[in-house]
Every structure is written in structure tokens, then in C-alpha cells.
């Protein structure tokens, strides 16, 4: 009996969807707009995340060593730093590599290169470039470097000048606060937009079911159970969701391709590549959102007339 | 079969029904007559549990209808067939599907539906219209469809609320003849109307109402308001 009823409910939902083509079309359009907003927010979040991580990548702490500092001590410090949980990576630049990079950077600067030649020796020391897991963790790394652990005390003589953390501290702090506020603001607007979209969709579907309120009343009087009345409307809701999500997924392909072609340098990331690389996850999010929107809206809208 | 015990129904303080006591036996054909606003439709709505009484009880086979939960009301409605003045057909379903829907709600199989629907459509003479939608039918055809839907599950009682209100005399006569036949086969029929010609031709029990009260109740009565 359950399967027979389920089969009838699904069939009825499909037939109603086709027969109320104009109402179905308007519902699909509204759900598509809502899903497009959700998809746009996914892409905006991706751009925001990408930009923020790009900014994060630009923050680092560098320790410069005196010329001729023993490599063994530098590598000891490097190993100790790598053991800190806050540290994501430590890059070691030897003094030979430093001079090579310097020359490369100043290929066209004849005067500087000539001055360098005249010194007759390499004036640049080695350096360690430290990246933290989070920008907020640079302070604790700096505290470690100023501490009295054996390895730090051992290398204090070969460190040239101060650690550049404090020079960058203001920028790092500002950046950290920008990153945090941007993320919070991003989530807040995403939440608000999603709520607005859901309300609009719910009201549209409620209107379509309002049109059928007398039909629901007749079904009740004929002796149809609540599940049997509600079922086809929920199936219609699922169909709205599935069709709308397919339309959304399809229309976002050329849109992201255009953005990928024309706007990659502006955004700093290729939206088209992001879309294709994350296609499955995006499709599932859009599909589930669409189906949930359609089904829940239908469920709530019909409930009003069933509880009369 | 159906008993109204001291039923009153008030809308915003105005009485639509006032202390009604009425008993309908199984197999009876009872006509409830009265002018608009007399309380006929309210009485029908109380039997269908569309409305709750302000006071009193309505019993269907000794069960208080308004004490039932939703599921039980649904099951009880399956034991009744309803016909309305405005037909109340399902507009998005064809003639065939309107009948099939009523059978589906009663848990009938596809095979039963395929056998019974053409038979009943033939009986009410709209078999050729099976694939049309309600808006493509005439008033008489719509009402015959509504009757077919009401009787398809062989209910114990048929409730017809002004079923001829929107019909011409020929269709009116056809509908009344069908209701009489249904009653002859043993089904209880409750008919509300304000058409004196119907009542006078029926020669069945007549309950007359005025301003929410029963003013007369006669076996083989006549229209006298």
C-alpha cells in the first residue's frame, strides 16, 4: 500500500507540474533566482577567501644573519622553529642565494651592480623566512625568538639587527583585523541574502498553493489523508528545486567562463577553473538547496490549509 | 445513523443553528428545506466535520464526530459521499482522474480503478467525456461527475447540499432521479434544497428550517415555507 500510494503521489506531482505550466514556470524562475544568489555567494566567498589568503601569504617574519654566520647554527634554529606548532614553514636562504637573488632583482641597475663588484665580497648574510599558520601567531613566534631557550641564546650573536616582526606588527595586526572582519561580514551578508531568498521563494510557492486551496479543501472532503494531499505538492516542490538547480548550474558555466577569461587578473583567481574544479560540491549544494527550498516551502504552505 | 443532539452554532454571536435535535436513520431519504440563511449548509458542514458546533454533539453511528482526531475524520468522510451546488471538482484532474482520486483515497487498487471508473461514468452518461477537464463540461455533466465521485466508493450516506442549485430543470430532474435510485439501493440520502418542485415530487421525509431552528419534520412532507 505504501509503495502504491508513493507511486501515485509522485505521478500526481509530475502531472500537476505539467498541467499548471504557467505557475510551475514562475516558481521555477523564482527558485532559479534564489539558487543563483546562493551560487553567486559561493563564488564571492571563494574570491574573498582567495584574496584573504593571498594577503596572509604576504605576511612573514624574516631573521637576517650576520655575514659568515655558521650554517650549522642557522639550521639548528630552523629545526627548532619548525617544531613550533604555530609555524607553517621556514625558508632558508643562504648568503650565496641572497646575492644571486639580489643580482637578479637589479639586472638593469648597473650602478648598484658595479658598487657590489667593487666591494669584492658578498655583503649579504643568510636569512630565515618564517611563515605562521595564522597571522595572529607571529607574535608568539617573535616571543620565542626573544626567549632564553638554548638554541635562541646560541644564535643571538649571529642575528643581524632586530627581527623584522615589530616593524611589520602594525601592518600584521591591521591585516588580521581586516581578514577577520571581512570573513564575519561575508558570512553575515551571505546569511542575510540566503534568508531573503528563502522568504521570497517561500512566498511564491505559498501563492501557487493558495491558488490550489479549494482543491485541497475538496480533497479533504473526498476523504484524502493529509499525506496524500500534501505529497503531490511536495513532489512539485522537488521538481521546482531539481529543474531550477539544473538551470542555475548550466547558466553559471558561461558566466564563470566569461569571468575566467576577462576578470582573472582583477579577482586574482580564475572563477572558471574554480567552478570546474569544485563542480561536484557546488552542484550538490545548489541541488540540495533547491530541493530543500521547494519541498519545505510546499510542506509549510500546504500545512496551513490542512490544519484548518 | 446520524444524530444531532442539542446542536447550536454561533458565528460572531449570531445563531446559525439553535438547539437542533434531529435523527436520520439508515436508508432514509431526508430533505432539509429552508431559505438562504436558514442553517441548512451549516448542518451539512457539521456532519462533514468542516465546522465544530458551539454546543451539542453530532453522532455518526454513535461516534461523536467532533471528538475524532484528523485521521479518524478522514476515515469517517470516506463513508460519506458529498455533492455540492458548485460541484467542487478537482480542476487539474480529468473526469476519469476525479473519480480515480476518490477511489485512491479509499485505498483501491489500480485494477479496481480501471474496472469501476468506466462503469460509473457510463452509469451517469459521461463516459465519452472521460479525458476532458471539469471546465470543459456543462453544468449538468459536472454535477453527474460529482455524483459519480460521491457514489464510487459505495458510501453509507450521500450528502447533497443544494445539488440542483446551478442546473436547468432537465438536469435537475436527472440528478434527483439518480439520488432516488441511489436511495432505492439502500444508501441514506440527505438533501438540502429550496426548490419546492423537487420536494413535492419526492414524497419523502422533509425537515423545514427557519432562522437556525427546525420548524417542522414530516414523513412524506411537502415544501411549506
mmCIF file of C-alpha atoms in Angstrom, chain A residues 1 4-5 7-8 12 15-17 19-20 212 215 217-226 228 233 236 306-307, chain B residues 48 50 70 74 77-78 82 84 88-94 97 101-105 107-110 113 133 149:
data_model
loop_
_atom_site.group_PDB
_atom_site.id
_atom_site.type_symbol
_atom_site.label_atom_id
_atom_site.label_comp_id
_atom_site.label_asym_id
_atom_site.label_seq_id
_atom_site.Cartn_x
_atom_site.Cartn_y
_atom_site.Cartn_z
ATOM 1 C CA UNK A 1 0.000 0.000 0.000
ATOM 2 C CA UNK A 4 1.266 2.179 -4.349
ATOM 3 C CA UNK A 5 0.495 5.467 -2.577
ATOM 4 C CA UNK A 7 3.836 5.872 -6.841
ATOM 5 C CA UNK A 8 0.504 7.687 -7.124
ATOM 6 C CA UNK A 12 0.298 13.136 -9.450
ATOM 7 C CA UNK A 15 1.130 15.651 -13.774
ATOM 8 C CA UNK A 16 0.246 18.716 -11.680
ATOM 9 C CA UNK A 17 3.608 20.278 -12.526
ATOM 10 C CA UNK A 19 -0.676 20.904 -16.154
ATOM 11 C CA UNK A 20 -0.022 24.070 -14.157
ATOM 12 C CA UNK A 212 -4.997 25.381 -5.155
ATOM 13 C CA UNK A 215 -8.586 21.827 -4.459
ATOM 14 C CA UNK A 217 -10.406 21.518 0.587
ATOM 15 C CA UNK A 218 -12.164 19.212 -1.905
ATOM 16 C CA UNK A 219 -9.524 16.522 -1.442
ATOM 17 C CA UNK A 220 -10.129 16.617 2.315
ATOM 18 C CA UNK A 221 -13.891 16.319 1.861
ATOM 19 C CA UNK A 222 -13.476 13.391 -0.514
ATOM 20 C CA UNK A 223 -11.628 11.636 2.294
ATOM 21 C CA UNK A 224 -7.990 12.036 1.269
ATOM 22 C CA UNK A 225 -5.486 11.811 4.124
ATOM 23 C CA UNK A 226 -3.106 14.683 4.849
ATOM 24 C CA UNK A 228 -1.918 12.003 0.299
ATOM 25 C CA UNK A 233 2.623 19.411 -3.744
ATOM 26 C CA UNK A 236 6.108 19.577 -7.285
ATOM 27 C CA UNK A 306 -4.618 21.047 6.151
ATOM 28 C CA UNK A 307 -4.794 22.363 9.691
ATOM 29 C CA UNK B 48 -18.669 16.615 7.465
ATOM 30 C CA UNK B 50 -15.848 21.060 8.402
ATOM 31 C CA UNK B 70 -7.867 14.208 11.988
ATOM 32 C CA UNK B 74 -10.639 11.362 7.164
ATOM 33 C CA UNK B 77 -15.506 11.031 5.419
ATOM 34 C CA UNK B 78 -14.743 8.008 3.254
ATOM 35 C CA UNK B 82 -20.671 14.572 -0.891
ATOM 36 C CA UNK B 84 -22.245 20.370 -3.733
ATOM 37 C CA UNK B 88 -16.236 21.177 -6.200
ATOM 38 C CA UNK B 89 -14.403 19.066 -8.742
ATOM 39 C CA UNK B 90 -10.621 18.899 -8.933
ATOM 40 C CA UNK B 91 -9.830 21.345 -11.761
ATOM 41 C CA UNK B 92 -6.390 19.946 -12.595
ATOM 42 C CA UNK B 93 -7.690 16.391 -12.987
ATOM 43 C CA UNK B 94 -9.659 14.918 -15.870
ATOM 44 C CA UNK B 97 -8.947 11.152 -12.650
ATOM 45 C CA UNK B 101 -8.757 10.069 -6.993
ATOM 46 C CA UNK B 102 -11.739 9.287 -4.758
ATOM 47 C CA UNK B 103 -11.016 5.563 -5.207
ATOM 48 C CA UNK B 104 -7.312 6.030 -4.496
ATOM 49 C CA UNK B 105 -8.089 7.760 -1.202
ATOM 50 C CA UNK B 107 -7.121 2.501 -0.957
ATOM 51 C CA UNK B 108 -8.485 0.830 -4.116
ATOM 52 C CA UNK B 109 -6.052 -0.945 -6.432
ATOM 53 C CA UNK B 110 -5.250 0.175 -9.978
ATOM 54 C CA UNK B 113 -9.999 1.709 -10.610
ATOM 55 C CA UNK B 133 -11.273 18.549 -17.672
ATOM 56 C CA UNK B 149 -17.442 10.611 -7.469
#
